[in-house]
PDB file of C-alpha atoms in Angstrom:
ATOM      1  CA  UNK A  26       0.043   0.094  -0.041  1.00  0.00           C
ATOM      2  CA  UNK A  27       1.650   3.334  -1.410  1.00  0.00           C
ATOM      3  CA  UNK A  28       0.721   6.210   0.907  1.00  0.00           C
ATOM      4  CA  UNK A  29       2.799   8.571  -0.328  1.00  0.00           C
ATOM      5  CA  UNK A  30       3.174   8.750  -4.652  1.00  0.00           C
ATOM      6  CA  UNK A  31       5.472  10.611  -6.746  1.00  0.00           C
ATOM      7  CA  UNK A  32       3.956   9.678 -10.182  1.00  0.00           C
ATOM      8  CA  UNK A  33       6.508  11.506 -12.384  1.00  0.00           C
ATOM      9  CA  UNK A  34       9.856   9.584 -12.236  1.00  0.00           C
ATOM     10  CA  UNK A  35      12.093  12.114 -13.975  1.00  0.00           C
ATOM     11  CA  UNK A  36      11.641  15.637 -14.775  1.00  0.00           C
ATOM     12  CA  UNK A  37      13.565  17.977 -17.349  1.00  0.00           C
ATOM     13  CA  UNK A  38      13.387  21.551 -17.476  1.00  0.00           C
ATOM     14  CA  UNK A  39      15.478  24.656 -18.684  1.00  0.00           C
ATOM     15  CA  UNK A  40      17.915  26.479 -16.418  1.00  0.00           C
ATOM     16  CA  UNK A  41      16.013  29.949 -15.239  1.00  0.00           C
ATOM     17  CA  UNK A  42      12.526  28.315 -15.341  1.00  0.00           C
ATOM     18  CA  UNK A  43      10.208  26.777 -12.720  1.00  0.00           C
ATOM     19  CA  UNK A  44      10.110  23.273 -11.596  1.00  0.00           C
ATOM     20  CA  UNK A  45       7.253  21.689 -10.105  1.00  0.00           C
ATOM     21  CA  UNK A  46       7.549  18.366  -8.711  1.00  0.00           C
ATOM     22  CA  UNK A  47       4.294  16.816  -7.495  1.00  0.00           C
ATOM     23  CA  UNK A  48       3.023  14.494  -4.721  1.00  0.00           C
ATOM     24  CA  UNK A  49       0.156  12.762  -3.637  1.00  0.00           C
ATOM     25  CA  UNK A  50      -0.983  10.508  -0.491  1.00  0.00           C
ATOM     26  CA  UNK A  51      -3.885   8.745   0.870  1.00  0.00           C
ATOM     27  CA  UNK A  52      -3.609   8.681   4.573  1.00  0.00           C
ATOM     28  CA  UNK A  53      -5.772  11.386   6.134  1.00  0.00           C
ATOM     29  CA  UNK A  54      -3.721  11.219   9.351  1.00  0.00           C
ATOM     30  CA  UNK A  55      -0.534  12.556   8.043  1.00  0.00           C
ATOM     31  CA  UNK A  56      -0.135  16.331   9.407  1.00  0.00           C
ATOM     32  CA  UNK A  57       3.443  17.187   8.404  1.00  0.00           C
ATOM     33  CA  UNK A  58       5.056  16.770   4.999  1.00  0.00           C
ATOM     34  CA  UNK A  59       8.465  17.208   4.027  1.00  0.00           C
ATOM     35  CA  UNK A  60      10.829  17.375   0.661  1.00  0.00           C
ATOM     36  CA  UNK A  61      14.136  16.010   0.740  1.00  0.00           C
ATOM     37  CA  UNK A  62      17.116  16.479  -2.003  1.00  0.00           C
ATOM     38  CA  UNK A  63      19.315  13.316  -2.737  1.00  0.00           C
ATOM     39  CA  UNK A  64      22.545  13.395  -4.915  1.00  0.00           C
ATOM     40  CA  UNK A  65      23.863  10.135  -5.984  1.00  0.00           C
ATOM     41  CA  UNK A  66      25.772   7.674  -3.467  1.00  0.00           C
ATOM     42  CA  UNK A  67      24.790  10.484  -0.394  1.00  0.00           C
ATOM     43  CA  UNK A  68      22.090  10.475   1.765  1.00  0.00           C
ATOM     44  CA  UNK A  69      18.812  12.333   1.274  1.00  0.00           C
ATOM     45  CA  UNK A  70      19.164  15.977   3.051  1.00  0.00           C
ATOM     46  CA  UNK A  71      15.950  18.056   4.224  1.00  0.00           C
ATOM     47  CA  UNK A  72      14.681  20.779   1.972  1.00  0.00           C
ATOM     48  CA  UNK A  73      11.692  22.187   3.138  1.00  0.00           C
ATOM     49  CA  UNK A  74       8.642  21.058   5.176  1.00  0.00           C
ATOM     50  CA  UNK A  75       5.061  22.303   5.636  1.00  0.00           C
ATOM     51  CA  UNK A  76       2.347  21.389   8.440  1.00  0.00           C
ATOM     52  CA  UNK A  77      -1.246  20.484   7.807  1.00  0.00           C
ATOM     53  CA  UNK A  78      -2.412  23.787   9.275  1.00  0.00           C
ATOM     54  CA  UNK A  79      -0.531  25.630   6.297  1.00  0.00           C
ATOM     55  CA  UNK A  80      -1.451  25.835   2.684  1.00  0.00           C
ATOM     56  CA  UNK A  81       1.906  27.296   1.675  1.00  0.00           C
ATOM     57  CA  UNK A  82       5.486  27.532   2.934  1.00  0.00           C
ATOM     58  CA  UNK A  83       8.681  29.398   1.178  1.00  0.00           C
ATOM     59  CA  UNK A  84      12.181  29.189   1.497  1.00  0.00           C
ATOM     60  CA  UNK A  85      14.141  31.427  -0.994  1.00  0.00           C
ATOM     61  CA  UNK A  86      13.758  29.757  -4.188  1.00  0.00           C
ATOM     62  CA  UNK A  87      11.674  26.971  -2.779  1.00  0.00           C
ATOM     63  CA  UNK A  88       8.116  26.836  -2.320  1.00  0.00           C
ATOM     64  CA  UNK A  89       5.739  24.234  -1.045  1.00  0.00           C
ATOM     65  CA  UNK A  90       2.200  23.987  -1.624  1.00  0.00           C
ATOM     66  CA  UNK A  91      -0.395  21.584   0.250  1.00  0.00           C
ATOM     67  CA  UNK A  92      -3.903  20.969  -1.017  1.00  0.00           C
ATOM     68  CA  UNK A  93      -5.489  18.862   2.068  1.00  0.00           C
ATOM     69  CA  UNK A  94      -8.801  18.314   0.139  1.00  0.00           C
ATOM     70  CA  UNK A  95      -6.861  16.732  -2.626  1.00  0.00           C
ATOM     71  CA  UNK A  96      -4.169  14.967  -0.597  1.00  0.00           C
ATOM     72  CA  UNK A  97      -1.761  16.910  -2.728  1.00  0.00           C
ATOM     73  CA  UNK A  98       1.555  18.637  -2.182  1.00  0.00           C
ATOM     74  CA  UNK A  99       3.910  20.093  -4.523  1.00  0.00           C
ATOM     75  CA  UNK A 100       7.476  21.786  -4.630  1.00  0.00           C
ATOM     76  CA  UNK A 101       8.292  24.643  -6.936  1.00  0.00           C
ATOM     77  CA  UNK A 102      11.553  25.695  -7.712  1.00  0.00           C
ATOM     78  CA  UNK A 103      12.009  28.879  -9.214  1.00  0.00           C
ATOM     79  CA  UNK A 104      14.503  29.642 -10.856  1.00  0.00           C
ATOM     80  CA  UNK A 105      15.796  26.314 -11.302  1.00  0.00           C
ATOM     81  CA  UNK A 106      19.676  25.730 -11.415  1.00  0.00           C
ATOM     82  CA  UNK A 107      21.654  23.138 -12.842  1.00  0.00           C
ATOM     83  CA  UNK A 108      22.656  22.328  -9.259  1.00  0.00           C
ATOM     84  CA  UNK A 109      19.335  21.508  -8.458  1.00  0.00           C
ATOM     85  CA  UNK A 110      19.479  18.326 -10.476  1.00  0.00           C
ATOM     86  CA  UNK A 111      18.989  15.779  -7.753  1.00  0.00           C
ATOM     87  CA  UNK A 112      16.313  12.814  -6.978  1.00  0.00           C
ATOM     88  CA  UNK A 113      13.580  14.712  -4.743  1.00  0.00           C
ATOM     89  CA  UNK A 114      11.589  12.628  -2.066  1.00  0.00           C
ATOM     90  CA  UNK A 115       8.280  13.667  -0.508  1.00  0.00           C
ATOM     91  CA  UNK A 116       7.452  12.409   2.527  1.00  0.00           C
ATOM     92  CA  UNK A 117       5.069  12.342   5.194  1.00  0.00           C
ATOM     93  CA  UNK A 118       4.728  11.522   8.803  1.00  0.00           C
ATOM     94  CA  UNK A 119       1.489  11.883  11.330  1.00  0.00           C
ATOM     95  CA  UNK A 120       1.187  12.830  15.056  1.00  0.00           C
ATOM     96  CA  UNK A 121       0.250   9.344  15.617  1.00  0.00           C
ATOM     97  CA  UNK A 122       2.613   7.392  13.669  1.00  0.00           C
ATOM     98  CA  UNK A 123       4.512   4.482  15.303  1.00  0.00           C
ATOM     99  CA  UNK A 124       8.161   5.471  15.872  1.00  0.00           C
ATOM    100  CA  UNK A 125       7.586   8.817  14.394  1.00  0.00           C
ATOM    101  CA  UNK A 126       8.507   7.107  10.945  1.00  0.00           C
ATOM    102  CA  UNK A 127       8.332   8.775   7.746  1.00  0.00           C
ATOM    103  CA  UNK A 128       6.850   7.419   4.848  1.00  0.00           C
ATOM    104  CA  UNK A 129       8.571   8.247   1.279  1.00  0.00           C
ATOM    105  CA  UNK A 130       7.303   8.368  -2.161  1.00  0.00           C
ATOM    106  CA  UNK A 131       9.502   6.734  -4.826  1.00  0.00           C
ATOM    107  CA  UNK A 132      11.272   9.836  -5.682  1.00  0.00           C
ATOM    108  CA  UNK A 133      11.270  12.218  -8.708  1.00  0.00           C
ATOM    109  CA  UNK A 134      14.733  12.782 -10.815  1.00  0.00           C
ATOM    110  CA  UNK A 135      15.162  16.311 -11.638  1.00  0.00           C
ATOM    111  CA  UNK A 136      17.492  17.470 -14.380  1.00  0.00           C
ATOM    112  CA  UNK A 137      17.946  21.069 -15.122  1.00  0.00           C
ATOM    113  CA  UNK A 138      19.590  21.925 -18.481  1.00  0.00           C
ATOM    114  CA  UNK A 139      22.213  24.440 -18.660  1.00  0.00           C
TER     115      UNK A 139
ATOM    116  CA  UNK B   2      25.707  19.644  17.017  1.00  0.00           C
ATOM    117  CA  UNK B   3      24.214  16.280  15.980  1.00  0.00           C
ATOM    118  CA  UNK B   4      26.201  14.312  13.701  1.00  0.00           C
ATOM    119  CA  UNK B   5      25.588  10.616  12.313  1.00  0.00           C
ATOM    120  CA  UNK B   6      28.174   8.182  11.194  1.00  0.00           C
ATOM    121  CA  UNK B   7      27.718   5.134   8.717  1.00  0.00           C
ATOM    122  CA  UNK B   8      30.073   2.787   7.465  1.00  0.00           C
ATOM    123  CA  UNK B   9      31.546   1.418   5.511  1.00  0.00           C
ATOM    124  CA  UNK B  10      30.537   3.665   2.340  1.00  0.00           C
ATOM    125  CA  UNK B  11      30.741   0.891  -0.449  1.00  0.00           C
ATOM    126  CA  UNK B  12      30.820  -2.808   0.248  1.00  0.00           C
ATOM    127  CA  UNK B  13      30.832  -5.959  -2.196  1.00  0.00           C
ATOM    128  CA  UNK B  14      30.068  -8.997  -0.627  1.00  0.00           C
ATOM    129  CA  UNK B  15      29.391 -12.522  -2.143  1.00  0.00           C
ATOM    130  CA  UNK B  16      26.250 -14.511  -1.732  1.00  0.00           C
ATOM    131  CA  UNK B  17      25.846 -16.305   1.363  1.00  0.00           C
ATOM    132  CA  UNK B  18      28.150 -14.340   3.201  1.00  0.00           C
ATOM    133  CA  UNK B  19      27.382 -12.226   6.753  1.00  0.00           C
ATOM    134  CA  UNK B  20      26.663  -8.468   6.466  1.00  0.00           C
ATOM    135  CA  UNK B  21      27.070  -5.901   9.405  1.00  0.00           C
ATOM    136  CA  UNK B  22      26.523  -2.310   8.883  1.00  0.00           C
ATOM    137  CA  UNK B  23      26.871   0.115  11.605  1.00  0.00           C
ATOM    138  CA  UNK B  24      25.445   3.502  12.424  1.00  0.00           C
ATOM    139  CA  UNK B  25      26.095   6.037  15.220  1.00  0.00           C
ATOM    140  CA  UNK B  26      24.915   9.191  16.130  1.00  0.00           C
ATOM    141  CA  UNK B  27      26.636  11.856  18.379  1.00  0.00           C
ATOM    142  CA  UNK B  28      25.385  14.979  19.833  1.00  0.00           C
ATOM    143  CA  UNK B  29      21.621  13.707  21.073  1.00  0.00           C
ATOM    144  CA  UNK B  30      20.149  11.053  23.505  1.00  0.00           C
ATOM    145  CA  UNK B  31      17.410   8.807  22.986  1.00  0.00           C
ATOM    146  CA  UNK B  32      17.231   9.477  19.356  1.00  0.00           C
ATOM    147  CA  UNK B  33      14.692   7.406  17.106  1.00  0.00           C
ATOM    148  CA  UNK B  34      16.754   5.296  14.471  1.00  0.00           C
ATOM    149  CA  UNK B  35      16.138   3.912  11.280  1.00  0.00           C
ATOM    150  CA  UNK B  36      17.494   1.922   8.466  1.00  0.00           C
ATOM    151  CA  UNK B  37      16.192   2.306   4.956  1.00  0.00           C
ATOM    152  CA  UNK B  38      17.260   0.626   1.830  1.00  0.00           C
ATOM    153  CA  UNK B  39      17.047   2.345  -1.619  1.00  0.00           C
ATOM    154  CA  UNK B  40      17.072  -0.366  -4.303  1.00  0.00           C
ATOM    155  CA  UNK B  41      18.193   0.405  -7.913  1.00  0.00           C
ATOM    156  CA  UNK B  42      15.362   3.007  -9.515  1.00  0.00           C
ATOM    157  CA  UNK B  43      13.160   2.613  -6.354  1.00  0.00           C
ATOM    158  CA  UNK B  44      12.358   4.908  -3.571  1.00  0.00           C
ATOM    159  CA  UNK B  45      13.079   4.396  -0.095  1.00  0.00           C
ATOM    160  CA  UNK B  46      11.862   1.529   2.145  1.00  0.00           C
ATOM    161  CA  UNK B  47      11.849   1.509   5.857  1.00  0.00           C
ATOM    162  CA  UNK B  48      13.465  -1.588   6.802  1.00  0.00           C
ATOM    163  CA  UNK B  49      14.005  -1.226  10.496  1.00  0.00           C
ATOM    164  CA  UNK B  50      13.170   1.448  13.414  1.00  0.00           C
ATOM    165  CA  UNK B  51      13.962   1.783  17.026  1.00  0.00           C
ATOM    166  CA  UNK B  52      12.818   3.905  19.707  1.00  0.00           C
ATOM    167  CA  UNK B  53      15.175   2.784  22.241  1.00  0.00           C
ATOM    168  CA  UNK B  54      17.734   0.429  23.181  1.00  0.00           C
ATOM    169  CA  UNK B  55      16.821  -3.147  22.129  1.00  0.00           C
ATOM    170  CA  UNK B  56      13.763  -2.067  20.711  1.00  0.00           C
ATOM    171  CA  UNK B  57      13.493  -2.893  17.315  1.00  0.00           C
ATOM    172  CA  UNK B  58      10.446  -3.187  14.818  1.00  0.00           C
ATOM    173  CA  UNK B  59      10.413  -4.531  11.426  1.00  0.00           C
ATOM    174  CA  UNK B  60       8.385  -3.290   8.531  1.00  0.00           C
ATOM    175  CA  UNK B  61       9.039  -5.803   5.908  1.00  0.00           C
ATOM    176  CA  UNK B  62       9.922  -9.634   6.260  1.00  0.00           C
ATOM    177  CA  UNK B  63      13.489  -9.876   4.872  1.00  0.00           C
ATOM    178  CA  UNK B  64      16.851 -11.565   5.087  1.00  0.00           C
ATOM    179  CA  UNK B  65      18.040  -8.844   7.330  1.00  0.00           C
ATOM    180  CA  UNK B  66      17.975  -8.187  11.329  1.00  0.00           C
ATOM    181  CA  UNK B  67      18.727  -4.740  13.414  1.00  0.00           C
ATOM    182  CA  UNK B  68      20.041  -4.356  16.788  1.00  0.00           C
ATOM    183  CA  UNK B  69      20.451  -1.404  18.741  1.00  0.00           C
ATOM    184  CA  UNK B  70      23.260  -2.484  21.831  1.00  0.00           C
ATOM    185  CA  UNK B  71      23.504   1.167  22.853  1.00  0.00           C
ATOM    186  CA  UNK B  72      21.323   4.566  22.678  1.00  0.00           C
ATOM    187  CA  UNK B  73      23.276   6.040  19.813  1.00  0.00           C
ATOM    188  CA  UNK B  74      24.408   2.664  17.883  1.00  0.00           C
ATOM    189  CA  UNK B  75      22.086   1.121  15.128  1.00  0.00           C
ATOM    190  CA  UNK B  76      23.384  -2.203  13.590  1.00  0.00           C
ATOM    191  CA  UNK B  77      22.079  -3.961  10.219  1.00  0.00           C
ATOM    192  CA  UNK B  78      23.040  -7.502  10.013  1.00  0.00           C
ATOM    193  CA  UNK B  79      22.325 -10.563   7.852  1.00  0.00           C
ATOM    194  CA  UNK B  80      23.602 -14.017   8.369  1.00  0.00           C
ATOM    195  CA  UNK B  81      23.395 -14.986   4.785  1.00  0.00           C
ATOM    196  CA  UNK B  82      23.362 -12.517   2.004  1.00  0.00           C
ATOM    197  CA  UNK B  83      20.928 -12.725  -1.366  1.00  0.00           C
ATOM    198  CA  UNK B  84      21.631 -10.819  -4.608  1.00  0.00           C
ATOM    199  CA  UNK B  85      18.393  -9.062  -3.636  1.00  0.00           C
ATOM    200  CA  UNK B  86      19.820  -7.618  -0.919  1.00  0.00           C
ATOM    201  CA  UNK B  87      21.969  -5.247  -2.883  1.00  0.00           C
ATOM    202  CA  UNK B  88      21.343  -1.732  -2.850  1.00  0.00           C
ATOM    203  CA  UNK B  89      21.722   1.710  -0.864  1.00  0.00           C
ATOM    204  CA  UNK B  90      21.214   1.382   2.792  1.00  0.00           C
ATOM    205  CA  UNK B  91      20.600   4.574   4.729  1.00  0.00           C
ATOM    206  CA  UNK B  92      20.596   5.106   8.417  1.00  0.00           C
ATOM    207  CA  UNK B  93      18.841   8.019  10.064  1.00  0.00           C
ATOM    208  CA  UNK B  94      17.849   9.476  13.303  1.00  0.00           C
ATOM    209  CA  UNK B  95      14.950  11.805  14.608  1.00  0.00           C
ATOM    210  CA  UNK B  96      14.833  13.475  17.679  1.00  0.00           C
ATOM    211  CA  UNK B  97      12.486  11.402  20.356  1.00  0.00           C
ATOM    212  CA  UNK B  98       8.890  12.417  20.260  1.00  0.00           C
ATOM    213  CA  UNK B  99       9.627  13.252  16.267  1.00  0.00           C
ATOM    214  CA  UNK B 100       8.636  16.946  16.610  1.00  0.00           C
ATOM    215  CA  UNK B 101       8.658  18.400  12.979  1.00  0.00           C
ATOM    216  CA  UNK B 102      12.105  18.266  12.545  1.00  0.00           C
ATOM    217  CA  UNK B 103      12.422  15.029  10.127  1.00  0.00           C
ATOM    218  CA  UNK B 104      15.427  13.137   9.678  1.00  0.00           C
ATOM    219  CA  UNK B 105      19.363  13.629   9.515  1.00  0.00           C
ATOM    220  CA  UNK B 106      20.305  10.855   6.961  1.00  0.00           C
ATOM    221  CA  UNK B 107      23.760   9.363   6.951  1.00  0.00           C
ATOM    222  CA  UNK B 108      25.820   8.934   3.859  1.00  0.00           C
ATOM    223  CA  UNK B 109      24.865   5.822   2.936  1.00  0.00           C
ATOM    224  CA  UNK B 110      26.405   2.515   2.315  1.00  0.00           C
ATOM    225  CA  UNK B 111      26.271   0.990  -1.231  1.00  0.00           C
ATOM    226  CA  UNK B 112      26.427  -2.955  -1.142  1.00  0.00           C
ATOM    227  CA  UNK B 113      26.560  -4.980  -3.769  1.00  0.00           C
ATOM    228  CA  UNK B 114      26.067  -8.654  -3.716  1.00  0.00           C
ATOM    229  CA  UNK B 115      27.749 -10.705  -6.061  1.00  0.00           C
TER     230      UNK B 115
END
């Protein structure tokens, strides 16, 4: 049962344009959502998060939007830079989640072309 | 500051050989600890998590086991490796109680079973 899904395995954009990565979830108990960025042969690093009481959180070039009714969140990167090329994972957790564990999506490979 | 150490970085093991991957955390007490695996072309799969010494929860049946002999040490083991155990193994920690701070991941171990 895949509770967090990233339906696009890959995305390619031009430098300077906007990158939009999408994530859907099915568990209505999730109340906190995070995005991680991962380079090859490295551990994921935290990028940005959002609580379910908000619908938007912005940090520099990165903005996460949450649509609770649609159980959908998205990460916007603008302007995109070649250094943003990486795999992006969406993750979710709930206050009642045993062990405070995160459930991850499958990841989206973002390629930003110069 | 908190740091997480994971080793070795790469490992090539023959089928049927044992495995031991170690993860240690510094600068925090009572962390929740996690082992994840990323198989080739796939997302992050939670293997084990621990909320305290000697407390291990397994997410999926498999050929692996985990132990937590000390508060800040988490070990992933196998008695006999299978080809399907190949992948990128990640250790992570989270402050007890979860909070809203997500995980901090180690740098990962690339395991190739031949």
